[in-house]
mmCIF file of C-alpha atoms in Angstrom:
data_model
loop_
_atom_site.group_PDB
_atom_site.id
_atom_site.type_symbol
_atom_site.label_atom_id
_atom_site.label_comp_id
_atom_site.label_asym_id
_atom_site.label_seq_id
_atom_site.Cartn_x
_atom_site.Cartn_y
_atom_site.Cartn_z
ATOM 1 C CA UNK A 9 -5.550 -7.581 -36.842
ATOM 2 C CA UNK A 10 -2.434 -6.403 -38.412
ATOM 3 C CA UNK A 11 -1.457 -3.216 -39.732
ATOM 4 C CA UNK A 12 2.133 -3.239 -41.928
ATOM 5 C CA UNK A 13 3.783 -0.136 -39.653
ATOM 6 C CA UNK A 14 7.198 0.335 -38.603
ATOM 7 C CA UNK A 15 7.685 0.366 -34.874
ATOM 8 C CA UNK A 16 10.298 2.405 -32.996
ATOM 9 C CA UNK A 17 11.158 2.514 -29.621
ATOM 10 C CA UNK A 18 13.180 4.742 -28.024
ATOM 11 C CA UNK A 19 16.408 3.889 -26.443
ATOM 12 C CA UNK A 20 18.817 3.978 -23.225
ATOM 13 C CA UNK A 21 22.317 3.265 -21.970
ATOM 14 C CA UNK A 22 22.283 0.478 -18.786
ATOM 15 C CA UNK A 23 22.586 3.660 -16.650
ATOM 16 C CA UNK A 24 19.622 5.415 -17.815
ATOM 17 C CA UNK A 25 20.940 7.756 -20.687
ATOM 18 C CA UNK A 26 18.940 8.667 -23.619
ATOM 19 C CA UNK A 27 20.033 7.796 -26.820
ATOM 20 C CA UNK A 28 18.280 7.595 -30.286
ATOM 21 C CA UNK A 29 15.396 5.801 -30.863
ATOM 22 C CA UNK A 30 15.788 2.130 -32.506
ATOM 23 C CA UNK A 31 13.756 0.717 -35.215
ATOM 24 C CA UNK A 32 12.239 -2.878 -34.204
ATOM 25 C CA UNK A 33 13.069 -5.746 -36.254
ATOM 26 C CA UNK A 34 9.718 -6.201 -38.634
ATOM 27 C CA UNK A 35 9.849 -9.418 -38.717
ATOM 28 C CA UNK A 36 8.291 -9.261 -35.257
ATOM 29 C CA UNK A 37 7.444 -5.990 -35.025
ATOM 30 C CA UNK A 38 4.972 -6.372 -37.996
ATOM 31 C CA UNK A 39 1.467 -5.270 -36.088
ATOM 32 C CA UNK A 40 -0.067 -8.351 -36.150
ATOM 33 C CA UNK A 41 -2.282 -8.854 -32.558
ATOM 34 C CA UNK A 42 -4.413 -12.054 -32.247
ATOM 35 C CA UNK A 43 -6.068 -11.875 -29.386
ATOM 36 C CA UNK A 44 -7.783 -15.829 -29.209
ATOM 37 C CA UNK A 45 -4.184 -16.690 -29.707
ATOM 38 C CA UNK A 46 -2.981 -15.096 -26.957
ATOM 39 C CA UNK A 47 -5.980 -16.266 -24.649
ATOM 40 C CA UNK A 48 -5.069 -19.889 -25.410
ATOM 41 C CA UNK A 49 -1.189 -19.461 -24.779
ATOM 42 C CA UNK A 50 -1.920 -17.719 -21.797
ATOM 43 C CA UNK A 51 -4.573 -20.129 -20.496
ATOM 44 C CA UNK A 52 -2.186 -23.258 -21.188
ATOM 45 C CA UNK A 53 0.962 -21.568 -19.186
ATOM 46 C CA UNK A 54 -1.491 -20.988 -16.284
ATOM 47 C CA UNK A 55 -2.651 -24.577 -16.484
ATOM 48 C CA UNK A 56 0.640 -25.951 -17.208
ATOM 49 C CA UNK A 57 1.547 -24.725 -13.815
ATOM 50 C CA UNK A 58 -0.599 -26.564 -11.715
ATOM 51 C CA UNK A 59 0.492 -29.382 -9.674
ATOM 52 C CA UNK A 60 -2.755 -31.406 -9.746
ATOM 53 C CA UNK A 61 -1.959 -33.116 -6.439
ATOM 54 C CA UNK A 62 -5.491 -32.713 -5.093
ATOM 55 C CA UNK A 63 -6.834 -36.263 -4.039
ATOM 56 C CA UNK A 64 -9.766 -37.480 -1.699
ATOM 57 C CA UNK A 65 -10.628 -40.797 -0.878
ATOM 58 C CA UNK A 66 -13.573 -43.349 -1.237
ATOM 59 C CA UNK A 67 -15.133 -45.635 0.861
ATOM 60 C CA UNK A 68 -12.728 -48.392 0.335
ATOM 61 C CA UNK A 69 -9.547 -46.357 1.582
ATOM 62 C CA UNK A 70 -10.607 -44.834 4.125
ATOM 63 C CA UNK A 71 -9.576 -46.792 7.447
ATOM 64 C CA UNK A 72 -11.978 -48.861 9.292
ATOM 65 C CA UNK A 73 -15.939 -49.524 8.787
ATOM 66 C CA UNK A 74 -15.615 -53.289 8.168
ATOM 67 C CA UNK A 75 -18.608 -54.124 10.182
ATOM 68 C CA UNK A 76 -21.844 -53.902 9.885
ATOM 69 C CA UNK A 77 -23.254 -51.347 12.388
ATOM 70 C CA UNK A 78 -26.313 -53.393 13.347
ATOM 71 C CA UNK A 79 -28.279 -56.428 12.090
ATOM 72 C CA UNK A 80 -30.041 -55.890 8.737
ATOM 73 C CA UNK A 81 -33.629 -56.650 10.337
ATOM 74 C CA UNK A 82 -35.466 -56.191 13.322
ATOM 75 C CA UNK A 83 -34.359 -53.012 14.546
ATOM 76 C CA UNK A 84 -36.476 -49.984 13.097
ATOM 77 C CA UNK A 85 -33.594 -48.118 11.265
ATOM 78 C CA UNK A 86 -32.224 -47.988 7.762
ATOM 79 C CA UNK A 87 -30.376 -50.698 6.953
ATOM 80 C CA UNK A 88 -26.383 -49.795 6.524
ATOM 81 C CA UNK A 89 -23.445 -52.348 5.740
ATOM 82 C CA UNK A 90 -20.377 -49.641 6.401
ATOM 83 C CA UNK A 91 -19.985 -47.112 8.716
ATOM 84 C CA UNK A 92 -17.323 -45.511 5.906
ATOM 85 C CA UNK A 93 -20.024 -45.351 3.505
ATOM 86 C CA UNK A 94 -20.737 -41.838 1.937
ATOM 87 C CA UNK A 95 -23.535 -40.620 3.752
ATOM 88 C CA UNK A 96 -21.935 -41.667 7.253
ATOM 89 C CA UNK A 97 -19.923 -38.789 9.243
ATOM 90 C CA UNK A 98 -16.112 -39.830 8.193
ATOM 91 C CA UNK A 99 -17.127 -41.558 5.202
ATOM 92 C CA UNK A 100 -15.513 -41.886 2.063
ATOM 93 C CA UNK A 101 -15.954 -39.114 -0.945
ATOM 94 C CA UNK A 102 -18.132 -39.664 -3.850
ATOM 95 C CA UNK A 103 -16.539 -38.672 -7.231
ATOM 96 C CA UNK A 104 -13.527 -36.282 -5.184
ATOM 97 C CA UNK A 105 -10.851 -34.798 -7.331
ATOM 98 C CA UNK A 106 -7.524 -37.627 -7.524
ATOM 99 C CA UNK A 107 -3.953 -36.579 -8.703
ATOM 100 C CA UNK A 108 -4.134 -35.595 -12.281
ATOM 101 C CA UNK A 109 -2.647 -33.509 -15.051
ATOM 102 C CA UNK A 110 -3.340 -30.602 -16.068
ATOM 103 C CA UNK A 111 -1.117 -29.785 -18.875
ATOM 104 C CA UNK A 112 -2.112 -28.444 -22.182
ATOM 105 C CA UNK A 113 -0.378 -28.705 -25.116
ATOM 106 C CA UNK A 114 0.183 -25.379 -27.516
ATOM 107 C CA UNK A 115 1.472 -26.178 -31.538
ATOM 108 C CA UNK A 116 4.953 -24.638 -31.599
ATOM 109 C CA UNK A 117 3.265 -22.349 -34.486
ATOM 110 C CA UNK A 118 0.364 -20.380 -32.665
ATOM 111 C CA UNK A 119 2.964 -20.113 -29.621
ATOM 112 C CA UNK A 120 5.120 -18.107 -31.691
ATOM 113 C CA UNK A 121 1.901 -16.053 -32.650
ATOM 114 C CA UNK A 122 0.707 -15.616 -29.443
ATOM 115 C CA UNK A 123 4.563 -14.403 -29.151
ATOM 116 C CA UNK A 124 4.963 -11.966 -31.320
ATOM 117 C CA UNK A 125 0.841 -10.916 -31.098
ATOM 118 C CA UNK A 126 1.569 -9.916 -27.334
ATOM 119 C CA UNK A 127 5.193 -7.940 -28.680
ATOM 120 C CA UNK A 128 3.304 -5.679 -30.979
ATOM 121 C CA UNK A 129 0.305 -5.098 -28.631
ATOM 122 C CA UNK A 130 2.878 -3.553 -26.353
ATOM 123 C CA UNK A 131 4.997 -1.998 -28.822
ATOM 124 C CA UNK A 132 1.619 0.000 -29.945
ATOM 125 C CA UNK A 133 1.056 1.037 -26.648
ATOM 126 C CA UNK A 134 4.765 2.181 -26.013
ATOM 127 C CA UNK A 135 6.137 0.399 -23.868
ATOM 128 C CA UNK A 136 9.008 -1.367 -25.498
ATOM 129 C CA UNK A 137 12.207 0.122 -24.954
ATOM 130 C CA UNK A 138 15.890 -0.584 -25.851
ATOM 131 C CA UNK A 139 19.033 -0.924 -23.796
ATOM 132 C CA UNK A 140 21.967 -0.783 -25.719
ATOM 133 C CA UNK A 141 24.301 -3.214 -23.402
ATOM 134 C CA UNK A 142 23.251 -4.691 -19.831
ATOM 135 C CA UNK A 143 26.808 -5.185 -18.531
ATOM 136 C CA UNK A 144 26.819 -5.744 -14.680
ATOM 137 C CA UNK A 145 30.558 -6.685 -13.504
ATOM 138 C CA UNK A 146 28.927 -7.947 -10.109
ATOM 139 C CA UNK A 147 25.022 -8.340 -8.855
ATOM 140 C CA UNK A 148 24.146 -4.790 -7.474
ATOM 141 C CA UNK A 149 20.377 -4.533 -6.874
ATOM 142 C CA UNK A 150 20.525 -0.947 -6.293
ATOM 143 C CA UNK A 151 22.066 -0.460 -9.667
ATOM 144 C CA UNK A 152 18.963 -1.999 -11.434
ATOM 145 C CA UNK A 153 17.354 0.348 -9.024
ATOM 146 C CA UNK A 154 18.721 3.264 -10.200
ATOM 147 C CA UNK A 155 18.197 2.473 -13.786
ATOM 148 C CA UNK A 156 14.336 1.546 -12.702
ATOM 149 C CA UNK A 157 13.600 5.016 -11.042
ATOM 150 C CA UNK A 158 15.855 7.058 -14.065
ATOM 151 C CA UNK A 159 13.439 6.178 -16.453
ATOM 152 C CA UNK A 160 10.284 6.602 -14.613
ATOM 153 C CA UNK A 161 8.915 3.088 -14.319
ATOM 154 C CA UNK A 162 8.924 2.989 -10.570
ATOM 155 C CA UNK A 163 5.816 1.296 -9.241
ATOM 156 C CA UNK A 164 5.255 -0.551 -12.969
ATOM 157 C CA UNK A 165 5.752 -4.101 -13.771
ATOM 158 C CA UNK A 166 9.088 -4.293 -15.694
ATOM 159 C CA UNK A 167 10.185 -7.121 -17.909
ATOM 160 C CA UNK A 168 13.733 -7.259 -18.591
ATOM 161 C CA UNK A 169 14.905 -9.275 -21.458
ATOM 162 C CA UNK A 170 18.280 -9.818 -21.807
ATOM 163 C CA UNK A 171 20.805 -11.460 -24.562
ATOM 164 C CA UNK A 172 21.271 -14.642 -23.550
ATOM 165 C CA UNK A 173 21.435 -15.846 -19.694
ATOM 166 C CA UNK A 174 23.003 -13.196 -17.739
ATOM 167 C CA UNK A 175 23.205 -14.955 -14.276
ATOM 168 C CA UNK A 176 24.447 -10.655 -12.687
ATOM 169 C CA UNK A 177 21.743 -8.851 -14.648
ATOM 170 C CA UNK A 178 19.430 -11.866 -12.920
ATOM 171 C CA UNK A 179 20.767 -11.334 -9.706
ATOM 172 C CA UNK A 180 20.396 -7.146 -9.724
ATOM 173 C CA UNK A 181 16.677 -7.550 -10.201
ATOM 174 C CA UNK A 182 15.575 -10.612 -8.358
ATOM 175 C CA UNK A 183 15.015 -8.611 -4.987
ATOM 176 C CA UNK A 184 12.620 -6.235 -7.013
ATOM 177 C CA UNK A 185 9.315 -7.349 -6.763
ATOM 178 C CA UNK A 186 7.961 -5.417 -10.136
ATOM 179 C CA UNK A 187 11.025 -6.522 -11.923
ATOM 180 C CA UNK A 188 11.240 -9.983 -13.980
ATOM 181 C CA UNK A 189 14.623 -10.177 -15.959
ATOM 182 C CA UNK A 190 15.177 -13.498 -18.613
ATOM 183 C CA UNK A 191 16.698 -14.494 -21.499
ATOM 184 C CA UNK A 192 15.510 -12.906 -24.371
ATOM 185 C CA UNK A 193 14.505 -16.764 -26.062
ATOM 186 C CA UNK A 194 12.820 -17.779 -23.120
ATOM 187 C CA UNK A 195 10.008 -15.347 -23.104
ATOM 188 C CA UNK A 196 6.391 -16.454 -23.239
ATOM 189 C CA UNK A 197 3.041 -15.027 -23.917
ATOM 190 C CA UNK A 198 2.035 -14.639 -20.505
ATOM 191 C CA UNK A 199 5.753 -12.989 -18.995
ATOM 192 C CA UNK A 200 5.123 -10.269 -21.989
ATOM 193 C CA UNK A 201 1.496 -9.485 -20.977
ATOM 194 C CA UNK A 202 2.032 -9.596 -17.275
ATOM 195 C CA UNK A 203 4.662 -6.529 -18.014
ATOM 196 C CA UNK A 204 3.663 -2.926 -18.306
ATOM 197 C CA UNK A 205 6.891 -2.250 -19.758
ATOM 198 C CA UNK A 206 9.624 -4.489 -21.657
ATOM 199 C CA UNK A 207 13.190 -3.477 -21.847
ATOM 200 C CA UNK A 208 15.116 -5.907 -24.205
ATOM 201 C CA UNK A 209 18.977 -5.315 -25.095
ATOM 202 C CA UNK A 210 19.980 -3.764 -28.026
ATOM 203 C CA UNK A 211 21.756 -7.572 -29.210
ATOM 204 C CA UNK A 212 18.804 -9.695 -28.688
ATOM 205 C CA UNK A 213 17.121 -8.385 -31.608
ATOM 206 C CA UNK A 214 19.687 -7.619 -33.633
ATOM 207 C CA UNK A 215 21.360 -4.444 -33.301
ATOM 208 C CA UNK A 216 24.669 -3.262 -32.113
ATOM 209 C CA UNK A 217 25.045 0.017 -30.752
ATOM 210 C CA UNK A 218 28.331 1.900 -30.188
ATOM 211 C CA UNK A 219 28.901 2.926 -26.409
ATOM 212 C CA UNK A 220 27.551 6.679 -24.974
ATOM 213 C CA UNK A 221 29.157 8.410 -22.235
ATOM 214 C CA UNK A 222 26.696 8.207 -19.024
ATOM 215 C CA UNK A 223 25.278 11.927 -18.068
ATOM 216 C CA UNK A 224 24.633 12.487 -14.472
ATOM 217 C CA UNK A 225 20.886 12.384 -13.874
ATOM 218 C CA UNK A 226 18.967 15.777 -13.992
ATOM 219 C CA UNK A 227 17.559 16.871 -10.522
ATOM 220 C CA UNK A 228 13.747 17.166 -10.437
ATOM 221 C CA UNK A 229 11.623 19.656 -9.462
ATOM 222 C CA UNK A 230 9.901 18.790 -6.367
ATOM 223 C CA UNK A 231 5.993 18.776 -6.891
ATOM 224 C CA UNK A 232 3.948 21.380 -4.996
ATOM 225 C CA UNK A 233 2.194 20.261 -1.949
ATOM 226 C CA UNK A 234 -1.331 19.743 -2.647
ATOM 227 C CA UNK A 235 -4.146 21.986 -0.573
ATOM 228 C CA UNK A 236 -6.030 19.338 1.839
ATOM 229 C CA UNK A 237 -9.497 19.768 2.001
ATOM 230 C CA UNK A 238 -10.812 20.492 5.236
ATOM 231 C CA UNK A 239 -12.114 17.111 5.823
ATOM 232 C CA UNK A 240 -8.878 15.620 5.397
ATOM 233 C CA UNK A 241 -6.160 17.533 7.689
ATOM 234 C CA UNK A 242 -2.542 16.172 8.419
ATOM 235 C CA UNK A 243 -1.778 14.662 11.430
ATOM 236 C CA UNK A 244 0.683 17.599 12.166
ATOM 237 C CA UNK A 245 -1.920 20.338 11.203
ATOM 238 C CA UNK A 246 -4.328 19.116 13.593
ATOM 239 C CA UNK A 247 -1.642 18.902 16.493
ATOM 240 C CA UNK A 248 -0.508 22.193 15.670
ATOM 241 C CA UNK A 249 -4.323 23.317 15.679
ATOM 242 C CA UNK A 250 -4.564 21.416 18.905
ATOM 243 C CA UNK A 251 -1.601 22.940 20.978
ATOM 244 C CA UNK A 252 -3.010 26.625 19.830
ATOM 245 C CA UNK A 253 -6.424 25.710 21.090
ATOM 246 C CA UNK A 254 -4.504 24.419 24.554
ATOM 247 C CA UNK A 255 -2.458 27.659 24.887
ATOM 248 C CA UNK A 256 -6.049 29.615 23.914
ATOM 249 C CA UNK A 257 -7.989 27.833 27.155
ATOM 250 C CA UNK A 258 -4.771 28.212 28.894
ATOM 251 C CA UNK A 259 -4.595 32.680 28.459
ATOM 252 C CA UNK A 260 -8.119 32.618 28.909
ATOM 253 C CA UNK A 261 -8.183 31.047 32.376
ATOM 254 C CA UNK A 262 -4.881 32.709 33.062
ATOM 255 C CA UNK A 263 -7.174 35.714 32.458
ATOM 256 C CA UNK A 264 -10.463 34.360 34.331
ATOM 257 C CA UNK A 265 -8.426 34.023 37.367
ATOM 258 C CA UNK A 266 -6.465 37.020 37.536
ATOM 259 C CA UNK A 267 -10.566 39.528 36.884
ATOM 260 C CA UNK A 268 -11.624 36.925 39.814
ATOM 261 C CA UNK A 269 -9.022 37.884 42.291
ATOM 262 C CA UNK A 270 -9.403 41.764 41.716
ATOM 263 C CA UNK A 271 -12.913 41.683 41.806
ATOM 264 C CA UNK A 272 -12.525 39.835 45.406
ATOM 265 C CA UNK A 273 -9.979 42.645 45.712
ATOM 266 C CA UNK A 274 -11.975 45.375 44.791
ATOM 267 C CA UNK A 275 -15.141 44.005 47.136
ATOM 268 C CA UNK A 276 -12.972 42.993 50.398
ATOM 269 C CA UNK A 277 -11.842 47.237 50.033
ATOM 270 C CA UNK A 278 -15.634 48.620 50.552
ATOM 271 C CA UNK A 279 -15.966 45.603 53.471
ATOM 272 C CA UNK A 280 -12.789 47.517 54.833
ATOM 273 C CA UNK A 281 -14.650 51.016 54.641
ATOM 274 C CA UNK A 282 -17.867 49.898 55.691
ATOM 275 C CA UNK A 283 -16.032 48.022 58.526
ATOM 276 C CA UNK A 284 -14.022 51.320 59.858
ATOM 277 C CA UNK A 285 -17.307 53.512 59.720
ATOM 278 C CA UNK A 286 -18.929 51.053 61.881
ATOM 279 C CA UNK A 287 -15.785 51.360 64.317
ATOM 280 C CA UNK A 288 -15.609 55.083 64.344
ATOM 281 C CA UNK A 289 -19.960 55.587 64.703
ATOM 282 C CA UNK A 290 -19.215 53.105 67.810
ATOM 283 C CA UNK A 291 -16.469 54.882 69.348
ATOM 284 C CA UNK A 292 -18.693 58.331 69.098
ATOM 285 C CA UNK A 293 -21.385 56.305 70.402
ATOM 286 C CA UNK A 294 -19.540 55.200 73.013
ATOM 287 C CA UNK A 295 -18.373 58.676 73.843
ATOM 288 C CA UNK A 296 -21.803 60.400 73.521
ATOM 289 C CA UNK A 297 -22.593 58.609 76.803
ATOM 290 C CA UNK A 298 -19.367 59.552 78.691
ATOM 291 C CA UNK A 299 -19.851 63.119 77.815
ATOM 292 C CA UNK A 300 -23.921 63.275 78.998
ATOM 293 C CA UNK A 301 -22.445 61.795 82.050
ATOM 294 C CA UNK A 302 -19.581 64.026 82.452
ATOM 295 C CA UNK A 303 -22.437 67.059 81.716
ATOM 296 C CA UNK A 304 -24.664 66.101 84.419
ATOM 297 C CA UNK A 305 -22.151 65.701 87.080
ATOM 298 C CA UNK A 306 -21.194 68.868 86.835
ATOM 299 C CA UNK A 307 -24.685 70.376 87.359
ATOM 300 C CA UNK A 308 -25.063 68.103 90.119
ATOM 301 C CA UNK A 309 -22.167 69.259 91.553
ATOM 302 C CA UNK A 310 -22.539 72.889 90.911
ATOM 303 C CA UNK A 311 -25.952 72.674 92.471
ATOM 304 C CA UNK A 312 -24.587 71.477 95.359
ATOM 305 C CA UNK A 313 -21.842 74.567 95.837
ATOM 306 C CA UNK A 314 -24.787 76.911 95.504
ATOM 307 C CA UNK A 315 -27.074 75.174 98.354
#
């Protein structure tokens, strides 16, 4: 597949400034994208980095088994010469993998294919973009950082290709695990396909742009807290929903307690009443007697006087 279109990419500063976009060399950047091409380079990097050291042994290395278990006759059982034969527990391995080689070989031609196939798929997808100079005085990872989260590519696999070894640049992004920085020549197939986005300096493919001033990095809006379902609550909203449920139970009883104790109030006040009534009905009873008494000693007495 190729289409003849001119690719453009846009570009940045090493601190994360926008500048104007770059036009891609076509002599890469021509929209060809082989895709069998780019299986087989792929496949033979993956291969080629295989140790092959995978090894098993037969019956003749393994240690011991030199004599025959039993006699060959006379005893009921399948004959056996070796205790280290295959079907024995601790025997040797029949056809196991040995130490072997892997490697596949790739014509310099269809590597460069595969090369410049895997360049142009990303470059149709956007994801190529320009850096006019990487220029790191001294390894600072939080620099590369900086320059990562600037232009939006936190979280994505980054590719860094640079002009030529730059051992600082190297050191900057070797602590980030989505970041891959090397030389510009060096790049294979499989380095530009693992990437979601490549950044490649300005002089690596042939262009030489003057220097910007850096502007300070705009401050962004913070996004808008999304509405949780109810099914899915914080962890603060349901303590806060807890410790309003607590106080709750805790007024209520507060409450319970304090309608118990006056209605004990209000029924130990009638037990008062009822208990004085009884009092005072026993004290006039108690005097009722007294006074009959009192009444008919003095008509006893006043009969008397008269006789």
């Amino acid at each position: 597949m190729a289409d003849n279109t001119n690719f453009e990419a846009a570009a940045y500063t090493a601190g994360g400034t926008q500048r104007d976009a770059v036009a891609l060399p076509a002599t890469v950047f021509d929209g060809t994208v082989n895709m069998p091409v780019m299986h087989q380079a792929v496949k033979a990097f993956m291969a080629n980095q295989r140790q092959g050291n995978a090894a098993t042994k037969i019956r003749k290395y393994v240690v011991g088994g030199n004599q025959k278990p039993w006699k060959q006759k006379g005893t009921g059982r399948a004959r056996q010469g070796s205790t280290r034969a295959p079907q024995w527990v601790g025997g040797g391995t029949v056809f196991g993998p040995i130490p072997r080689s892997y490697a596949e070989y790739v014509p310099k031609q269809v590597r460069a294919l595969a090369r410049k196939s895997a360049f142009n798929a990303r470059a149709r997808e956007n994801a190529i973009m320009v850096i006019d100079q990487f220029n790191f005085d001294a390894p600072k990872t939080s620099r590369m950082q900086a320059l990562i989260s600037r232009l939006d590519l936190d979280g994505r696999k980054v590719l860094i290709l640079t002009d030529g070894s730059k051992t600082n640049v190297h050191l900057s992004g070797r602590n980030l695990p989505t970041v891959h920085v090397m030389p510009y020549g060096d790049v294979s197939t499989y380095h530009i396909l693992w990437s979601d986005v490549v950044l490649i300096e300005s002089s690596a493919i042939g262009h030489s742009l003057s220097p910007v001033a850096e502007q300070e990095p705009t401050a962004r809006p913070k996004a808008a807290k999304k509405a949780t379902k109810p099914g899915k609550q914080s962890k603060a909203s349901r303590a806060e929903e807890s410790e309003d449920d607590e106080e709750e139970t805790t007024t209520a009883k507060r409450g319970a307690k304090k309608a118990s104790t006056h209605k004990t109030a209000a029924k130990k006040a009638p037990a008062k009443k009822s208990a004085a009534k009884k009092a005072a009905a026993k004290k006039s009873a108690s005097k009722a007697p007294t006074a009959k008494k009192a009444a008919a000693k003095k008509k006893s007495g006043s009969k008397k006087k008269e006789k």
